[in-house]
Coordinates of C-alpha atoms in Angstrom, one line a residue:
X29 CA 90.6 65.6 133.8
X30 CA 93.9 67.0 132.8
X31 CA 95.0 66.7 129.3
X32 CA 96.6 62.9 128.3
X33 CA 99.8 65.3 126.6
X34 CA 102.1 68.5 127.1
X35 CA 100.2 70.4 123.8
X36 CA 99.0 73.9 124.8
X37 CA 95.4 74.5 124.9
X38 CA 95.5 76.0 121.1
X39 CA 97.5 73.2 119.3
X40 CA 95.2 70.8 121.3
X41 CA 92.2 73.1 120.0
X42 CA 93.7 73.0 116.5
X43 CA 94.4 68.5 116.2
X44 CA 97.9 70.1 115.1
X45 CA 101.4 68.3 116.4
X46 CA 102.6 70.8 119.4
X47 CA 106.0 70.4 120.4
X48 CA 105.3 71.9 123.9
X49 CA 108.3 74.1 124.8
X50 CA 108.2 77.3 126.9
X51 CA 107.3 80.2 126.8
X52 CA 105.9 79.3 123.6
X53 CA 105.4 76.8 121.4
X54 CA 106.9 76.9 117.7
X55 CA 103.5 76.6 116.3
X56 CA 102.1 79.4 117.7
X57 CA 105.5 81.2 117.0
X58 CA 105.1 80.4 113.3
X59 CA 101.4 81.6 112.7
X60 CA 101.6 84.3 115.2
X61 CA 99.3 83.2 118.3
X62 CA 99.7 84.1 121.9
X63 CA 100.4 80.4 123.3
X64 CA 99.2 79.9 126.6
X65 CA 102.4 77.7 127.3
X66 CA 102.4 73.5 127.4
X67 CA 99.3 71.5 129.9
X68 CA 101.7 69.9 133.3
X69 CA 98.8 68.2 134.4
X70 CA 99.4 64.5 135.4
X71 CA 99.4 62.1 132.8
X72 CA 97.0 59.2 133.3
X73 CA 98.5 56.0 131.9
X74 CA 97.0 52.1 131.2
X75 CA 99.4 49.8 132.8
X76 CA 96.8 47.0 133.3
X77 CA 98.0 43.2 132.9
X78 CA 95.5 43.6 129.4
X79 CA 96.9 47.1 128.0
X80 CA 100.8 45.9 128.8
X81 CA 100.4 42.2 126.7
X82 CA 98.4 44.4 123.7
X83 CA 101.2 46.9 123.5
X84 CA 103.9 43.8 123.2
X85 CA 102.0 42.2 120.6
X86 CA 101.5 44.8 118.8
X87 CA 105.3 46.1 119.2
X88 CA 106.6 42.6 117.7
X89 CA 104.0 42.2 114.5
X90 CA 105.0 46.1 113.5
X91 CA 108.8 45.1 113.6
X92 CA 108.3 42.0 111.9
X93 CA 106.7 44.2 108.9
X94 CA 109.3 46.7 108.8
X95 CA 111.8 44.1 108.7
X96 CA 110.1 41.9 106.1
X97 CA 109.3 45.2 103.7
X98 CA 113.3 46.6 103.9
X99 CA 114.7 43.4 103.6
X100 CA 112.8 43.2 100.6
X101 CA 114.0 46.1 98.8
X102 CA 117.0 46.1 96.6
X103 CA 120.5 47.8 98.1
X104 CA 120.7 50.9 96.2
X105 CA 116.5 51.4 96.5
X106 CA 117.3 51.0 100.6
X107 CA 120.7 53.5 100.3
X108 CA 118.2 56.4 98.3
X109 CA 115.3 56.0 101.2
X110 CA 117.8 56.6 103.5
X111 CA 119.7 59.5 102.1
X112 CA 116.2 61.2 101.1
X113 CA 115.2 60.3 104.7
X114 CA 118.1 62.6 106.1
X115 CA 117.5 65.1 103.3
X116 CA 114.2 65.3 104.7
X117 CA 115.1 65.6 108.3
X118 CA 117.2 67.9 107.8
X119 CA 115.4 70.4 106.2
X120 CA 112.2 70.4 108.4
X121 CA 115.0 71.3 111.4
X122 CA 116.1 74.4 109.5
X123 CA 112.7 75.4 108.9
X124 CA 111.7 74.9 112.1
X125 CA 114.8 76.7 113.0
X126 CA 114.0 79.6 110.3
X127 CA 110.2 80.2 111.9
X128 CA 111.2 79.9 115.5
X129 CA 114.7 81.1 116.2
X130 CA 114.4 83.3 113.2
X131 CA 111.5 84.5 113.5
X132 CA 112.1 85.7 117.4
X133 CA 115.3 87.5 116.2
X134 CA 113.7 89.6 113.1
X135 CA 110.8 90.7 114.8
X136 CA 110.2 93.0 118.0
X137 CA 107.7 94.3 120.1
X138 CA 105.4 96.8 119.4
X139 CA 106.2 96.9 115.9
X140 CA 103.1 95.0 114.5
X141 CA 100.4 97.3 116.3
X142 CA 102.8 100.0 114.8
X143 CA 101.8 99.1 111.1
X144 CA 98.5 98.1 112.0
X145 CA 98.4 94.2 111.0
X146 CA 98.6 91.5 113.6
X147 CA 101.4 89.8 112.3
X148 CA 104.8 90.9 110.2
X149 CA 105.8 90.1 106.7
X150 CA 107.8 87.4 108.6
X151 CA 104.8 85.9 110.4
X152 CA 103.0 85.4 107.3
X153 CA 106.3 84.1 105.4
X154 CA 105.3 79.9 106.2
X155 CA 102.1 80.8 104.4
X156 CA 103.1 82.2 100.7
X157 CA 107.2 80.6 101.0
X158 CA 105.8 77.1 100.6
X159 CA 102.9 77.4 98.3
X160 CA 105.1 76.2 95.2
X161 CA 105.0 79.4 92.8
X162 CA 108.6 80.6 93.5
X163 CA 111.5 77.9 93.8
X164 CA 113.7 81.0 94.4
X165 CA 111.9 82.1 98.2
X166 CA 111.9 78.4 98.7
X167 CA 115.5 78.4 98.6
X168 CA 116.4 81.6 100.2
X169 CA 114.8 80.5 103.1
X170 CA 116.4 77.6 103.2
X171 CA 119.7 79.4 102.3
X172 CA 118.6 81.9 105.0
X173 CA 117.8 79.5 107.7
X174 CA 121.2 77.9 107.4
X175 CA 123.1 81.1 107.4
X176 CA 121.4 82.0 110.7
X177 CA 122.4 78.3 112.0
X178 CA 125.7 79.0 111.6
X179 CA 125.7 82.5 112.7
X180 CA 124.8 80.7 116.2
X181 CA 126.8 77.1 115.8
X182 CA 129.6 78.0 113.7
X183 CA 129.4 74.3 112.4
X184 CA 131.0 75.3 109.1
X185 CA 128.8 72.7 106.5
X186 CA 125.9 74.9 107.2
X187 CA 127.3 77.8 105.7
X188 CA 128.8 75.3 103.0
X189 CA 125.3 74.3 102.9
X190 CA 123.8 77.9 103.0
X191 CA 126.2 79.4 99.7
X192 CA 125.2 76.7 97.9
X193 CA 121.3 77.2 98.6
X194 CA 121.9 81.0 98.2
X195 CA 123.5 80.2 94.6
X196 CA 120.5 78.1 93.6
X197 CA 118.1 80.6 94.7
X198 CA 119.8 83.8 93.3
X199 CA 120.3 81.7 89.5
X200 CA 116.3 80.8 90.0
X201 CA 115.7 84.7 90.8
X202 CA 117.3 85.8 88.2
X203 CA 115.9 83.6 86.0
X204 CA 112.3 85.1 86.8
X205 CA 112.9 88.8 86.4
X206 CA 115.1 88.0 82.8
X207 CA 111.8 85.8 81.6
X208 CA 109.9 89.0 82.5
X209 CA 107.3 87.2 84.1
X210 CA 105.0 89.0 86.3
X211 CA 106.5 91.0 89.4
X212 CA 104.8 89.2 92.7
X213 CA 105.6 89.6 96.6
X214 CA 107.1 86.0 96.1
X215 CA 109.9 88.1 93.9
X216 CA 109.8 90.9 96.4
X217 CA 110.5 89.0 99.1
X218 CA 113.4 86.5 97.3
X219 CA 115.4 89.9 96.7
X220 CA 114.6 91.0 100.7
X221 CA 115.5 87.8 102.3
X222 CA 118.8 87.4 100.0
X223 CA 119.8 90.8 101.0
X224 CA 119.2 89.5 104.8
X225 CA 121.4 86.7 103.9
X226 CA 124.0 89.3 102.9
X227 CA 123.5 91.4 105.9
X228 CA 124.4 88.1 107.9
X229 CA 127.4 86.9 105.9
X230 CA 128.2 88.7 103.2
X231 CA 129.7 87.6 99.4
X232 CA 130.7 90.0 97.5
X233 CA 131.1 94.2 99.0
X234 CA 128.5 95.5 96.9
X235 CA 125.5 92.5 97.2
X236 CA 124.0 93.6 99.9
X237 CA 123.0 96.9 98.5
X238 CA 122.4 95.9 94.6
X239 CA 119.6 93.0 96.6
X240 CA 117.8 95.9 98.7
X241 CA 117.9 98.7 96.2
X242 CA 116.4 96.2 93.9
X243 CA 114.1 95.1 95.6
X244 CA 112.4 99.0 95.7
X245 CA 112.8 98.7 92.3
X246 CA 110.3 95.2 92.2
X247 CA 108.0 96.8 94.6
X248 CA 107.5 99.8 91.7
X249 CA 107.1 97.2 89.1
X250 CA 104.5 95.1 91.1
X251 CA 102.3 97.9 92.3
X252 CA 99.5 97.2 94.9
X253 CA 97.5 95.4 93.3
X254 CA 100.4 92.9 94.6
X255 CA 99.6 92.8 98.2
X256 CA 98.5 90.5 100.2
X257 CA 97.9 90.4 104.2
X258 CA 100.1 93.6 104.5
X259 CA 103.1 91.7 103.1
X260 CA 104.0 94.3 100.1
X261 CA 103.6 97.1 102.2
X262 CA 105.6 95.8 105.1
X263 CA 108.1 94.4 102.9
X264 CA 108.6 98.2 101.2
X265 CA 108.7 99.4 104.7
X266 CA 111.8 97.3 105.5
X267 CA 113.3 98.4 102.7
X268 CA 112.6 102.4 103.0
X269 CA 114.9 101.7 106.4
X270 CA 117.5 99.6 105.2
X271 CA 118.0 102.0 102.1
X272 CA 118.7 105.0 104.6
X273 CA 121.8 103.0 105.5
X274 CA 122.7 101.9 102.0
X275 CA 122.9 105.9 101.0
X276 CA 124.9 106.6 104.1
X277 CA 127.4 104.0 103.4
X278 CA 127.7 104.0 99.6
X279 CA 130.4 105.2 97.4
X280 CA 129.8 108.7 95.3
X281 CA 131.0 106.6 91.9
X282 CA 128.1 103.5 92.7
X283 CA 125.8 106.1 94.4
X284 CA 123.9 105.8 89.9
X285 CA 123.5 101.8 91.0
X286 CA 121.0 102.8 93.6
X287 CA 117.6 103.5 93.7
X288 CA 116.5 106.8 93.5
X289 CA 114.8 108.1 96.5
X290 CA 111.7 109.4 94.9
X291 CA 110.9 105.7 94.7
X292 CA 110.8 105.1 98.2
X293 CA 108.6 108.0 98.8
X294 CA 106.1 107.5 96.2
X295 CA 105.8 104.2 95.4
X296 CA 103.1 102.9 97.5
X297 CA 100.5 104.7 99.5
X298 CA 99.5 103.1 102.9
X299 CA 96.5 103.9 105.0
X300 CA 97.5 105.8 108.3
X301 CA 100.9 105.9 107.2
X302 CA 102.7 104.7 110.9
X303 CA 104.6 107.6 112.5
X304 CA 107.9 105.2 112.4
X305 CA 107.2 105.2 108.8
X306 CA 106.6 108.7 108.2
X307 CA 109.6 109.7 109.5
X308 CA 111.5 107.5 107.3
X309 CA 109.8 109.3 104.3
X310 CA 112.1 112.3 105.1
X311 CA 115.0 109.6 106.4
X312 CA 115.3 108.6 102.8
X313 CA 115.3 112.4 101.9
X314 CA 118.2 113.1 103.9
X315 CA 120.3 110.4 103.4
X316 CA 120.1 110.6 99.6
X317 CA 121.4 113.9 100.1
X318 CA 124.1 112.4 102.1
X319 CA 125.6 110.9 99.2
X320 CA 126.9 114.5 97.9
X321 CA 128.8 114.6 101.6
X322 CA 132.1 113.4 99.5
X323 CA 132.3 115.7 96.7
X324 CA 133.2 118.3 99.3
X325 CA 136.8 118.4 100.3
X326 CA 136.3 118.9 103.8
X327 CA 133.4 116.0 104.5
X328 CA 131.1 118.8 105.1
X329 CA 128.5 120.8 102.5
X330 CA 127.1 123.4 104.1
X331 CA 124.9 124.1 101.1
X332 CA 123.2 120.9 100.5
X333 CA 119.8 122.0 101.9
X334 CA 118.2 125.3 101.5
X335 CA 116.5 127.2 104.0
X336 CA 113.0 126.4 102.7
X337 CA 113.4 122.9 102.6
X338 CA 115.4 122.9 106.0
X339 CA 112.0 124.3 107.3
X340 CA 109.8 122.3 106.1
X341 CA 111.5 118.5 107.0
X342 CA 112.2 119.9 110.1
X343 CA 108.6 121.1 110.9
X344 CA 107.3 118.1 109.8
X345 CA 109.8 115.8 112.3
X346 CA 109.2 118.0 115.1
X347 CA 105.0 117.6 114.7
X348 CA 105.6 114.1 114.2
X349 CA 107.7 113.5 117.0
X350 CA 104.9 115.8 119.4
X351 CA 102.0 113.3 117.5
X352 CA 104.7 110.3 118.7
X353 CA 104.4 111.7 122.4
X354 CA 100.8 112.7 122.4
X355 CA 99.6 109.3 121.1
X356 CA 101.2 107.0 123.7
X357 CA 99.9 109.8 126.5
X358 CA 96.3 109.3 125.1
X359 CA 97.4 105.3 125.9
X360 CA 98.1 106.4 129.7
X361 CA 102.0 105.3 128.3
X362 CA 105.3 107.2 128.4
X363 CA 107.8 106.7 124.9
X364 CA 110.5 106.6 128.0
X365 CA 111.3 107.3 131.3
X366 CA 114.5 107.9 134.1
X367 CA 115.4 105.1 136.5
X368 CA 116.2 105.7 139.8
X369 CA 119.7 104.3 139.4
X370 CA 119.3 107.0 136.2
X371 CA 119.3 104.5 133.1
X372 CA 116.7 105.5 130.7
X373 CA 114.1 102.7 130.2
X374 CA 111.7 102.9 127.0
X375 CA 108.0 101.5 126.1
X376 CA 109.1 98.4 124.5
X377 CA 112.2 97.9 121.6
X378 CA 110.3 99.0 118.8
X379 CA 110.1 102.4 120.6
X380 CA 113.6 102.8 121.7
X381 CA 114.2 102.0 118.0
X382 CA 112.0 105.2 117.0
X383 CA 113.4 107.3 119.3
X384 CA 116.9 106.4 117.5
X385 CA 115.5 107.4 114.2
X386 CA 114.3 111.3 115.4
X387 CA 117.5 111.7 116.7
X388 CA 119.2 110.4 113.8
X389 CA 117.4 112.9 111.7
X390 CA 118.1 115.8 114.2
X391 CA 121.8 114.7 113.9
X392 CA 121.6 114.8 109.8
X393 CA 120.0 118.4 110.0
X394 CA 123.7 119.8 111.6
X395 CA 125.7 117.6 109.6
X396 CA 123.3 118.8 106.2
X397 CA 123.0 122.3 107.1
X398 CA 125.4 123.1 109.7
X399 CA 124.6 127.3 109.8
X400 CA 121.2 126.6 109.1
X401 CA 121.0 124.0 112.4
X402 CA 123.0 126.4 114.7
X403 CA 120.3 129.1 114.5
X404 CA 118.1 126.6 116.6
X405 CA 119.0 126.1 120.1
X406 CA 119.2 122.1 121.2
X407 CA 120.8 121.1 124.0
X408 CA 120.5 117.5 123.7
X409 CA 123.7 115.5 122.7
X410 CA 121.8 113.4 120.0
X411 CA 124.7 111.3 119.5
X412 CA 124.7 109.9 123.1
X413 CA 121.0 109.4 123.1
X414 CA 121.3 106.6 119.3
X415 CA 124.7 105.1 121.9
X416 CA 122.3 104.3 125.3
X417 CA 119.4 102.9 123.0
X418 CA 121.9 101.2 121.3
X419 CA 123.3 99.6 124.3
X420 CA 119.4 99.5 125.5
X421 CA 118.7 97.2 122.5
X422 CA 121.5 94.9 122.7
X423 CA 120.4 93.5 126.1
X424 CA 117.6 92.0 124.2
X425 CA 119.6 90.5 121.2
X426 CA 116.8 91.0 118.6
X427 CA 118.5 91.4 114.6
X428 CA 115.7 93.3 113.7
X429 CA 117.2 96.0 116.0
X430 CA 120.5 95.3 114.8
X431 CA 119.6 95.9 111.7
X432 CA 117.9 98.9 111.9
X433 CA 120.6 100.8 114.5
X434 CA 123.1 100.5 111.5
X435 CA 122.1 103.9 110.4
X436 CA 122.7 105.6 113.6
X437 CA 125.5 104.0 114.6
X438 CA 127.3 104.7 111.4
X439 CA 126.4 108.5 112.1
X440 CA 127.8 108.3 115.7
X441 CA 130.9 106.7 114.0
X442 CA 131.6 109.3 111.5
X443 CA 130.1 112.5 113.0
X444 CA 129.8 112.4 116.9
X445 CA 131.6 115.2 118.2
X446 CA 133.7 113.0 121.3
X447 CA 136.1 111.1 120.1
X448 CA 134.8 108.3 122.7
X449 CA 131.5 108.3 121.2
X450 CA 132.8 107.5 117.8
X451 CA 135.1 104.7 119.3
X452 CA 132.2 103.0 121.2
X453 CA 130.0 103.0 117.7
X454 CA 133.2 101.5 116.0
X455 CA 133.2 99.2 118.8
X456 CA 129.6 98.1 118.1
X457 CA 129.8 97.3 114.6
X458 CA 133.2 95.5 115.3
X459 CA 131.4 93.6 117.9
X460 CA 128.4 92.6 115.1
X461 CA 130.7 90.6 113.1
X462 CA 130.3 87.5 115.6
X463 CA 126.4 88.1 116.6
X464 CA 124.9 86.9 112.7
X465 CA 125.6 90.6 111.2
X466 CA 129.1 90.1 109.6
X467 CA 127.9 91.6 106.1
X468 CA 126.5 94.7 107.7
X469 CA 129.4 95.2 109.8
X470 CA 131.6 95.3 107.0
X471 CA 129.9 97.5 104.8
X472 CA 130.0 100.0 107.8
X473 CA 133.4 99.5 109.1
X474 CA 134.8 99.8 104.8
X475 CA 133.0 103.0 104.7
X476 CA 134.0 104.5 108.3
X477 CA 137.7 103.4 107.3
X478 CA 137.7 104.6 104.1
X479 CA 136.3 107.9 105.0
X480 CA 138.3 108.6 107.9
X481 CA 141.4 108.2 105.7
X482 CA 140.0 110.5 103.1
X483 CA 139.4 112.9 106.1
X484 CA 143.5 112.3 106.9
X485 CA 144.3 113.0 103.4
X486 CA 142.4 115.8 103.0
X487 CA 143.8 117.6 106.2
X488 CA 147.4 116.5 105.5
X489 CA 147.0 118.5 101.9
X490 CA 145.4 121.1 103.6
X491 CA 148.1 121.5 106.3
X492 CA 150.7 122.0 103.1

């Protein structure tokens, strides 16, 4: 016999409320489960002479209680229900909209076999965000959820809803870490979600990157002992990659604000570090040294890297790229392949995404150590390859992506060779200012603009 409602098979399983849509349900969005989709079997339904007078009878005494009990009730006890009512309401939509829309646009495939737990940091969020110890995650979830709602309504009293949330929650924060109270991954993740609240709309030019550098500086202070489910860890990963683009695009007078990079190399140890991961160990590397890049006069310092170091990162990213390759051939899998309309399809998102990072790196070596990177033949135009995987990963309009192709696209945009090429990356991040990604756009475009008329000035005066 068919089952008497649309629930899929797990929520049924489970006695847990299923609201049925497809291809999945929120439920199993939210905790992670591969739904098997809503039952369409026939619905058998009671429509006897017996069934239809019960159903009356019992419709008329339940509206003569209601009616009885509210009329009871003073005016201004009626008015609160009411407004707590919608209060309510209200907030169980944007949570439902934070762990479903969300949740499907900050997370991608492949990446949680990648770091070797079933589910994200983001997966497991519902779990430790509601179990009462941190008002401050409470509200920047709620602060975040709204942000994202009006990143795709543009009903403007969601964002008016969403600063004042964000305020809430950064005065709460703040509150914590000047109390000195323990450091936790509730803490951790306050500072990581703000800053993604900054990344979609930002306040001030500088929050975004004072949220993510201090969050490596809570995961130092909170050690491992902290982690729970993979959270810490996952939640340091993010951070290690969004710190790449925070050195690439910060100032040389606010570069003592940040982080140092030794943090996010040596912080926490991890088990079978993930190749993705690995590589950002000497992302962080290489970008810190980035930061020098404007204390030369013509954008380019030759002598930032020294041969022995040059070696050895670039040993280390060329075994790890040939570990990348072997590992999905042991899978019978290819990282990527040519279409026969000539299009280059990859894996899954995740991996086009990793495949962006090596070439970032590659790209950093001749823009690091310019002589040092001529002496080694490569004939690939790395700054293409970050454009088409860019252009790959905006057909599936994931922000997790987004995110993460800041740092190559700001390269492209600064240091691609064609003129084109640094247009189209311009063109990108211009673009990202009406998909949710307005803060991070204009950190980029600020520093791109800003360089680029140093660059002007500097020729100019050279010119004289």
């Amino acid at each position: 016999m068919p089952a008497r409602t649309n629930a899929c098979a797990i929520c049924r399983k489970k006695r847990i409320k299923c609201d049925a849509t497809l291809p999945q349900c929120l439920m199993c969005i939210k905790f992670g489960r591969n739904c098997p989709g809503s039952s369409n079997g026939p619905i058998i339904v009671d429509m006897t002479n017996s069934t239809i007078i019960g159903q009356k009878k019992k419709k008329n005494a339940e509206k003569d209680v209601v009616q009885v009990t509210w009329e009871a009730l003073p005016e201004e006890v009626v008015s609160s229900i009411s407004t707590m009512t919608m209060q309510i309401s209200q907030r169980h939509a944007l949570n439902e909209v934070f762990y479903g829309n969300f949740l499907a646009y900050f997370t991608t495939t492949g990446e949680a076999a990648d770091i070797q737990n079933r589910q994200t940091w983001l997966h497991r969020l519902p779990d430790f965000a509601a179990d009462g110890s941190n008002g401050a995650l409470e509200l920047a979830v709620r602060a975040t959820a709204s942000a994202f709602s009006f990143a795709k309504t543009r009903h403007t009293p969601l964002m008016q809803d969403a600063l004042k949330l964000y305020g809430r929650s950064l005065n709460q924060h703040f509150h914590i870490l000047r109390t000195k109270k323990k450091v936790t991954m509730h803490t951790v993740s306050t500072s990581v979600l703000l800053s993604i609240f900054e990344a979609m709309n930002a306040t001030t030019a500088s929050a975004y990157r004072q949220h993510i550098s201090g969050a490596a500086e809570l995961v130092k202070l909170a050690g491992p002992e902290e982690c729970w489910m993979g959270v810490l860890c996952q939640l340091f990963f993010h951070i290690r990659v969004q710190m790449a683009f925070v050195y690439l695009t910060t100032r040389q007078e606010d570069k003592n604000s940040l982080c140092s990079e030794e943090i996010l190399r040596e912080t926490l140890t991890y088990y079978r570090m993930p190749v993705f991961q690995r590589l950002i160990h000497h992302m962080t590397r290489l970008t810190a040294l980035y930061l020098q890049l404007e204390d030369n006069e013509d954008g380019r310092t030759p002598h930032l890297m020294d041969l022995e170091e040059y070696i050895r990162i670039k040993s280390d990213i060329d075994a790890l790229w040939l570990e990348y390759e072997l590992s999905a051939e042991e899978q019978g899998q290819s990282l990527f392949w040519i279409t026969p309309s000539g299009a280059t399809e990859y894996r899954d998102a995740y991996t086009a995404l990793c495949v962006a990072y090596f070439a970032s790196a590659r790209a950093l070596f001749s823009i690091l150590a310019p002589r040092l990177a001529a002496s080694y033949l490569d004939f690939t135009d790395h700054y293409q390859q970050m454009l088409d995987i860019a252009q790959y990963l905006g057909g599936f309009k994931i922000g997790c992506a987004f995110m993460r192709m800041a740092t190559p696209l700001y390269l492209v945009a600064m240091h691609a060779h064609r003129k084109e090429q640094r247009e189209i990356a311009i063109g990108i991040f211009e673009e990202w200012r009406v998909i949710g990604l307005g803060g991070i756009s204009a950190l980029a475009l600020e520093s791109i603009y800003r360089r680029q008329e140093q660059n002007k000035a500097d020729i100019t005066i050279r010119l004289r």
